[in-house]
Amino acid sequence: MQTQINCLPFSQQTGRSNVSSEDTFFNVGQGGLGELTQAQVDLFLNNPLCFDVKEHLIGFTGLNAAELNSRLRRLGNHHFEREHRWRQPQSTTELAWYYATSVDYLFANAVHAAITVQVSHADEPVLDFSGGVGNTVIYLAQKGIKVIYFGIGMIEHSFAEYRIHRLNLSSVAQTWRPYSDKTRWKFGPVRSLPQDSSLGAILAFDVLEHIPKYEDTVKAMVRSLRPGGLLAERSPFAHNQVVGPDLRVHVSDNGVSMKMAMGEEMKKCSTRRGVNMW
C-alpha cells in the first residue's frame, strides 16, 4: 500500500510543533521547498547561471515540456523527499545508495544556479564534490579554469557529462565517478578522493549535510588539497540530533563543528552568502 505524504512549504514544515525525530519530512533542517509554482521554476531557470538547463534536460531525458515541468515543480511523487521516504534507508550504506540512484534529485538540483565562488587559474585543478547538474562546473569551465565534476548521483553525473560535451567544454572540464581501481571498483565517494595533495581547491556546496559522519569526508578533502589549497563549503545541517543512525535527508553535525572537522591545517578566511572559505 502506498503511503500518502503531504509536502508542505518549508515555512509550514518548520512551524510544526508535534514533530517526531523519525519524520524525515517535516523535521527542522530538512530543507526542500515543497512543491514549486510554475512562476518560481521560471524565475529560477531564467537565471543565466543555470546555462539553459531546461533545454538540456529535455534533450537528455526525452521528456516533453509538460512532463519536465511536473518534475521541476516537484509535484506529486516527483519530490526527492517523497523518494527518500519511499526508499526508507535503514543504514548508511542504503542512504548512500539512495543518493547514488536518486532520480528526483536531478530535477531538484536543476533549479540551483552556479555559485560564483572566486577561484582562479592559480587554484587549478578545482574539484566540485557532488556538483549537482553541473552549473558551477560550467561556470568555471567557461572561464577557462580546469575543473573536475565529482559525481555521486549516477543520473546527475551522466547529465553533467552530457552538458560538458554539449557545450564543448571537455578540454577544461572532466568528470570523476565514485569508484575506480583505487576503491577496487566498489562504490566509495570518500576513498575515491585523491588524498595526495594534488588539488588546488575543492567545492562542497549543499552536500556535507547529507553525509553521516561528514567529518571523515572533510578529512579526506583536506588530504587531497595541496598546501595553501582552498576548501569552499555551504553546509546547512539539521539543528536537531536523533538517537541512533541519522538517515534523514539533512543530518546533524552530531556535535562535530566544521572547524573541528577541518583540523588544525585549515583556517576559515571568509564567509559570503553562506559560503565558508577555508
CSV table of C-alpha atoms in Angstrom, one decimal:
chain,number,residue,atom,x,y,z
A,1,MET,CA,0.0,0.0,0.0
A,2,GLN,CA,1.4,3.4,-0.9
A,3,THR,CA,1.9,5.9,1.9
A,4,GLN,CA,0.3,9.3,1.3
A,5,ILE,CA,2.6,12.2,2.3
A,6,ASN,CA,1.8,15.9,2.2
A,7,CYS,CA,4.7,18.1,1.1
A,8,LEU,CA,4.2,21.4,2.8
A,9,PRO,CA,6.0,24.6,2.0
A,10,PHE,CA,9.2,24.9,4.1
A,11,SER,CA,7.8,27.7,6.3
A,12,GLN,CA,5.0,25.4,7.3
A,13,GLN,CA,7.3,22.5,7.7
A,14,THR,CA,9.4,24.3,10.3
A,15,GLY,CA,6.4,25.7,12.0
A,16,ARG,CA,5.1,22.3,13.1
A,17,SER,CA,5.5,21.7,16.9
A,18,ASN,CA,4.4,18.0,17.1
A,19,VAL,CA,7.3,16.6,15.0
A,20,SER,CA,8.8,13.2,15.9
A,21,SER,CA,12.5,12.6,15.3
A,22,GLU,CA,11.7,9.8,12.9
A,23,ASP,CA,9.8,12.1,10.5
A,24,THR,CA,12.2,12.8,7.7
A,25,PHE,CA,9.7,15.0,6.0
A,26,PHE,CA,9.0,17.8,8.5
A,27,ASN,CA,11.9,18.0,10.8
A,28,VAL,CA,13.6,21.4,11.2
A,29,GLY,CA,16.6,21.5,8.9
A,30,GLN,CA,15.3,19.0,6.3
A,31,GLY,CA,15.4,21.6,3.6
A,32,GLY,CA,13.4,21.4,0.4
A,33,LEU,CA,10.9,24.0,-0.7
A,34,GLY,CA,7.9,21.7,-1.0
A,35,GLU,CA,6.1,21.9,-4.3
A,36,LEU,CA,7.1,24.9,-6.5
A,37,THR,CA,4.8,27.1,-8.6
A,38,GLN,CA,5.5,27.5,-12.3
A,39,ALA,CA,6.4,31.1,-11.6
A,40,GLN,CA,9.1,30.0,-9.1
A,41,VAL,CA,10.5,27.5,-11.6
A,42,ASP,CA,10.6,30.0,-14.4
A,43,LEU,CA,12.3,32.6,-12.1
A,44,PHE,CA,15.0,30.1,-11.1
A,45,LEU,CA,15.6,28.8,-14.6
A,46,ASN,CA,15.7,32.2,-16.2
A,47,ASN,CA,18.9,32.9,-14.2
A,48,PRO,CA,21.7,32.9,-16.8
A,49,LEU,CA,23.8,30.9,-14.3
A,50,CYS,CA,21.6,27.9,-15.0
A,51,PHE,CA,23.0,27.7,-18.5
A,52,ASP,CA,19.9,26.6,-20.4
A,53,VAL,CA,19.4,23.7,-18.1
A,54,LYS,CA,15.8,23.2,-19.0
A,55,GLU,CA,16.7,22.8,-22.7
A,56,HIS,CA,19.4,20.4,-21.8
A,57,LEU,CA,17.1,18.3,-19.6
A,58,ILE,CA,14.6,18.0,-22.5
A,59,GLY,CA,17.4,16.8,-24.7
A,60,PHE,CA,18.9,14.5,-22.1
A,61,THR,CA,15.7,12.9,-20.9
A,62,GLY,CA,13.4,13.0,-24.0
A,63,LEU,CA,10.6,14.4,-21.8
A,64,ASN,CA,8.3,17.0,-23.2
A,65,ALA,CA,7.9,20.4,-21.6
A,66,ALA,CA,4.8,19.5,-19.6
A,67,GLU,CA,6.4,16.2,-18.3
A,68,LEU,CA,9.5,18.1,-17.4
A,69,ASN,CA,7.7,20.9,-15.6
A,70,SER,CA,5.9,18.5,-13.3
A,71,ARG,CA,9.2,17.2,-12.2
A,72,LEU,CA,10.9,20.6,-11.8
A,73,ARG,CA,7.9,21.7,-9.7
A,74,ARG,CA,8.3,18.6,-7.5
A,75,LEU,CA,4.6,17.7,-8.0
A,76,GLY,CA,3.1,14.5,-6.7
A,77,ASN,CA,5.6,11.8,-6.4
A,78,HIS,CA,8.4,13.8,-8.1
A,79,HIS,CA,9.8,15.3,-4.8
A,80,PHE,CA,13.1,14.0,-3.6
A,81,GLU,CA,11.8,13.8,0.0
A,82,ARG,CA,9.0,11.6,-1.1
A,83,GLU,CA,11.5,9.4,-2.9
A,84,HIS,CA,13.6,9.3,0.3
A,85,ARG,CA,10.5,8.3,2.4
A,86,TRP,CA,9.5,5.7,-0.1
A,87,ARG,CA,13.1,4.2,-0.1
A,88,GLN,CA,13.2,4.3,3.8
A,89,PRO,CA,17.0,3.7,4.1
A,90,GLN,CA,17.8,1.7,7.1
A,91,SER,CA,21.6,2.1,7.2
A,92,THR,CA,24.3,4.5,6.0
A,93,THR,CA,25.0,2.3,3.0
A,94,GLU,CA,21.4,2.3,2.0
A,95,LEU,CA,21.3,6.1,2.4
A,96,ALA,CA,24.4,6.4,0.1
A,97,TRP,CA,22.7,4.1,-2.4
A,98,TYR,CA,19.6,6.4,-2.3
A,99,TYR,CA,21.8,9.4,-3.3
A,100,ALA,CA,23.7,7.4,-5.9
A,101,THR,CA,20.5,6.2,-7.6
A,102,SER,CA,18.0,9.1,-7.0
A,103,VAL,CA,16.0,10.2,-10.0
A,104,ASP,CA,14.3,13.2,-8.4
A,105,TYR,CA,17.5,14.9,-7.2
A,106,LEU,CA,18.3,15.5,-10.9
A,107,PHE,CA,15.3,17.8,-11.3
A,108,ALA,CA,15.5,19.2,-7.8
A,109,ASN,CA,19.1,20.4,-8.3
A,110,ALA,CA,18.3,21.8,-11.8
A,111,VAL,CA,16.9,25.0,-10.2
A,112,HIS,CA,20.2,25.7,-8.4
A,113,ALA,CA,22.2,28.3,-10.2
A,114,ALA,CA,26.0,28.2,-10.3
A,115,ILE,CA,27.7,29.5,-7.2
A,116,THR,CA,30.2,32.1,-8.3
A,117,VAL,CA,33.0,31.3,-6.0
A,118,GLN,CA,36.1,33.3,-6.6
A,119,VAL,CA,38.8,30.9,-7.8
A,120,SER,CA,41.4,31.4,-10.4
A,121,HIS,CA,43.9,29.5,-12.6
A,122,ALA,CA,46.2,29.5,-9.5
A,123,ASP,CA,43.7,27.2,-7.8
A,124,GLU,CA,43.6,24.6,-10.6
A,125,PRO,CA,42.6,21.9,-10.6
A,126,VAL,CA,39.3,22.7,-8.9
A,127,LEU,CA,37.1,19.8,-7.8
A,128,ASP,CA,33.3,20.2,-7.4
A,129,PHE,CA,32.3,17.5,-5.0
A,130,SER,CA,28.8,16.2,-5.8
A,131,GLY,CA,28.2,19.1,-8.1
A,132,GLY,CA,24.5,18.6,-8.9
A,133,VAL,CA,23.6,19.2,-12.5
A,134,GLY,CA,27.0,20.8,-13.2
A,135,ASN,CA,26.1,24.6,-13.2
A,136,THR,CA,29.1,25.6,-11.1
A,137,VAL,CA,31.4,23.4,-13.2
A,138,ILE,CA,30.1,25.0,-16.4
A,139,TYR,CA,30.6,28.5,-14.9
A,140,LEU,CA,34.2,27.8,-14.1
A,141,ALA,CA,34.9,25.9,-17.3
A,142,GLN,CA,33.6,28.8,-19.4
A,143,LYS,CA,36.1,31.0,-17.6
A,144,GLY,CA,38.8,28.6,-18.8
A,145,ILE,CA,39.5,27.2,-15.3
A,146,LYS,CA,40.4,23.5,-15.2
A,147,VAL,CA,37.7,21.9,-13.2
A,148,ILE,CA,36.6,18.4,-12.2
A,149,TYR,CA,33.0,17.3,-11.7
A,150,PHE,CA,32.9,14.6,-9.0
A,151,GLY,CA,29.6,12.9,-9.2
A,152,ILE,CA,27.9,10.7,-6.6
A,153,GLY,CA,24.4,10.6,-8.2
A,154,MET,CA,24.7,8.4,-11.3
A,155,ILE,CA,22.0,10.2,-13.3
A,156,GLU,CA,23.3,13.6,-12.3
A,157,HIS,CA,26.8,12.5,-13.3
A,158,SER,CA,25.6,11.4,-16.7
A,159,PHE,CA,23.7,14.6,-17.2
A,160,ALA,CA,26.7,16.8,-16.2
A,161,GLU,CA,28.9,14.8,-18.6
A,162,TYR,CA,26.2,15.3,-21.3
A,163,ARG,CA,26.2,19.1,-20.7
A,164,ILE,CA,30.0,19.4,-20.7
A,165,HIS,CA,30.2,17.7,-24.1
A,166,ARG,CA,27.1,19.6,-25.5
A,167,LEU,CA,28.8,22.9,-24.5
A,168,ASN,CA,32.2,21.9,-25.9
A,169,LEU,CA,33.9,22.2,-22.5
A,170,SER,CA,35.6,18.9,-22.3
A,171,SER,CA,39.0,20.5,-22.9
A,172,VAL,CA,38.8,22.1,-19.5
A,173,ALA,CA,36.2,20.1,-17.6
A,174,GLN,CA,36.4,16.4,-16.7
A,175,THR,CA,34.2,14.1,-14.6
A,176,TRP,CA,35.1,11.6,-11.9
A,177,ARG,CA,33.0,8.8,-10.6
A,178,PRO,CA,32.9,7.5,-7.0
A,179,TYR,CA,34.6,4.2,-7.9
A,180,SER,CA,37.9,3.3,-9.5
A,181,ASP,CA,40.8,0.9,-9.3
A,182,LYS,CA,41.7,2.8,-6.1
A,183,THR,CA,38.4,1.5,-4.5
A,184,ARG,CA,38.8,-1.9,-6.2
A,185,TRP,CA,35.8,-0.8,-8.3
A,186,LYS,CA,33.5,-0.6,-5.2
A,187,PHE,CA,31.3,2.4,-4.6
A,188,GLY,CA,33.3,4.7,-2.3
A,189,PRO,CA,33.0,8.5,-2.7
A,190,VAL,CA,35.4,9.2,0.2
A,191,ARG,CA,38.0,6.6,-0.9
A,192,SER,CA,37.8,7.9,-4.5
A,193,LEU,CA,39.1,11.3,-3.5
A,194,PRO,CA,42.8,11.5,-4.4
A,195,GLN,CA,44.1,12.3,-0.9
A,196,ASP,CA,47.5,13.0,-2.4
A,197,SER,CA,47.7,16.9,-2.1
A,198,SER,CA,47.1,17.2,-5.8
A,199,LEU,CA,44.1,19.6,-5.8
A,200,GLY,CA,44.1,23.3,-5.6
A,201,ALA,CA,40.6,23.8,-4.5
A,202,ILE,CA,37.5,21.7,-3.5
A,203,LEU,CA,33.9,23.0,-3.6
A,204,ALA,CA,31.3,21.3,-1.5
A,205,PHE,CA,28.0,23.2,-1.7
A,206,ASP,CA,24.9,21.7,0.0
A,207,VAL,CA,26.4,18.2,0.2
A,208,LEU,CA,28.1,17.6,3.6
A,209,GLU,CA,24.8,17.9,5.4
A,210,HIS,CA,23.7,14.8,3.6
A,211,ILE,CA,26.6,12.7,4.9
A,212,PRO,CA,26.5,10.9,8.3
A,213,LYS,CA,29.9,11.3,9.9
A,214,TYR,CA,30.7,14.1,7.4
A,215,GLU,CA,34.0,14.8,9.2
A,216,ASP,CA,35.5,11.7,7.5
A,217,THR,CA,34.7,13.2,4.1
A,218,VAL,CA,36.2,16.6,5.2
A,219,LYS,CA,39.4,15.0,6.4
A,220,ALA,CA,39.8,13.2,3.0
A,221,MET,CA,39.2,16.5,1.2
A,222,VAL,CA,41.8,18.2,3.3
A,223,ARG,CA,44.3,15.4,2.5
A,224,SER,CA,43.5,16.0,-1.2
A,225,LEU,CA,44.5,19.6,-1.1
A,226,ARG,CA,48.0,20.9,-1.7
A,227,PRO,CA,49.4,23.2,1.0
A,228,GLY,CA,47.6,26.5,0.9
A,229,GLY,CA,44.6,24.9,-1.0
A,230,LEU,CA,41.1,26.2,-0.7
A,231,LEU,CA,38.0,24.4,0.5
A,232,ALA,CA,34.7,26.2,0.0
A,233,GLU,CA,31.6,24.8,1.6
A,234,ARG,CA,28.0,25.6,2.4
A,235,SER,CA,26.5,23.0,4.8
A,236,PRO,CA,23.0,23.6,6.2
A,237,PHE,CA,23.0,20.8,8.8
A,238,ALA,CA,19.9,19.9,10.7
A,239,HIS,CA,19.8,21.6,14.1
A,240,ASN,CA,18.3,18.7,16.0
A,241,GLN,CA,20.1,15.4,16.6
A,242,VAL,CA,18.4,12.0,16.6
A,243,VAL,CA,19.1,8.9,18.7
A,244,GLY,CA,20.8,6.2,16.6
A,245,PRO,CA,21.9,6.4,13.0
A,246,ASP,CA,21.0,9.7,11.4
A,247,LEU,CA,19.5,8.8,8.0
A,248,ARG,CA,17.4,11.9,7.3
A,249,VAL,CA,17.7,14.0,4.2
A,250,HIS,CA,19.7,16.6,6.2
A,251,VAL,CA,21.7,15.1,9.0
A,252,SER,CA,23.0,17.0,12.0
A,253,ASP,CA,26.7,17.5,12.5
A,254,ASN,CA,26.4,15.3,15.6
A,255,GLY,CA,28.3,17.8,17.7
A,256,VAL,CA,31.3,17.9,15.4
A,257,SER,CA,31.8,21.5,14.2
A,258,MET,CA,33.2,22.3,10.8
A,259,LYS,CA,36.2,23.8,12.5
A,260,MET,CA,36.8,20.5,14.3
A,261,ALA,CA,36.3,18.6,11.1
A,262,MET,CA,38.8,20.8,9.1
A,263,GLY,CA,41.5,20.2,11.7
A,264,GLU,CA,44.5,22.5,12.5
A,265,GLU,CA,45.6,22.8,8.9
A,266,MET,CA,42.6,24.7,7.7
A,267,LYS,CA,41.6,28.2,8.8
A,268,LYS,CA,38.4,30.0,7.8
A,269,CYS,CA,39.3,33.0,5.8
A,270,SER,CA,35.9,34.4,4.9
A,271,THR,CA,32.1,33.8,4.7
A,272,ARG,CA,30.0,35.3,2.0
A,273,ARG,CA,26.4,34.5,1.2
A,274,GLY,CA,26.5,31.4,3.3
A,275,VAL,CA,29.6,30.0,1.7
A,276,ASN,CA,32.6,29.4,4.0
A,277,MET,CA,36.1,29.7,2.6
A,278,TRP,CA,38.8,27.7,4.3
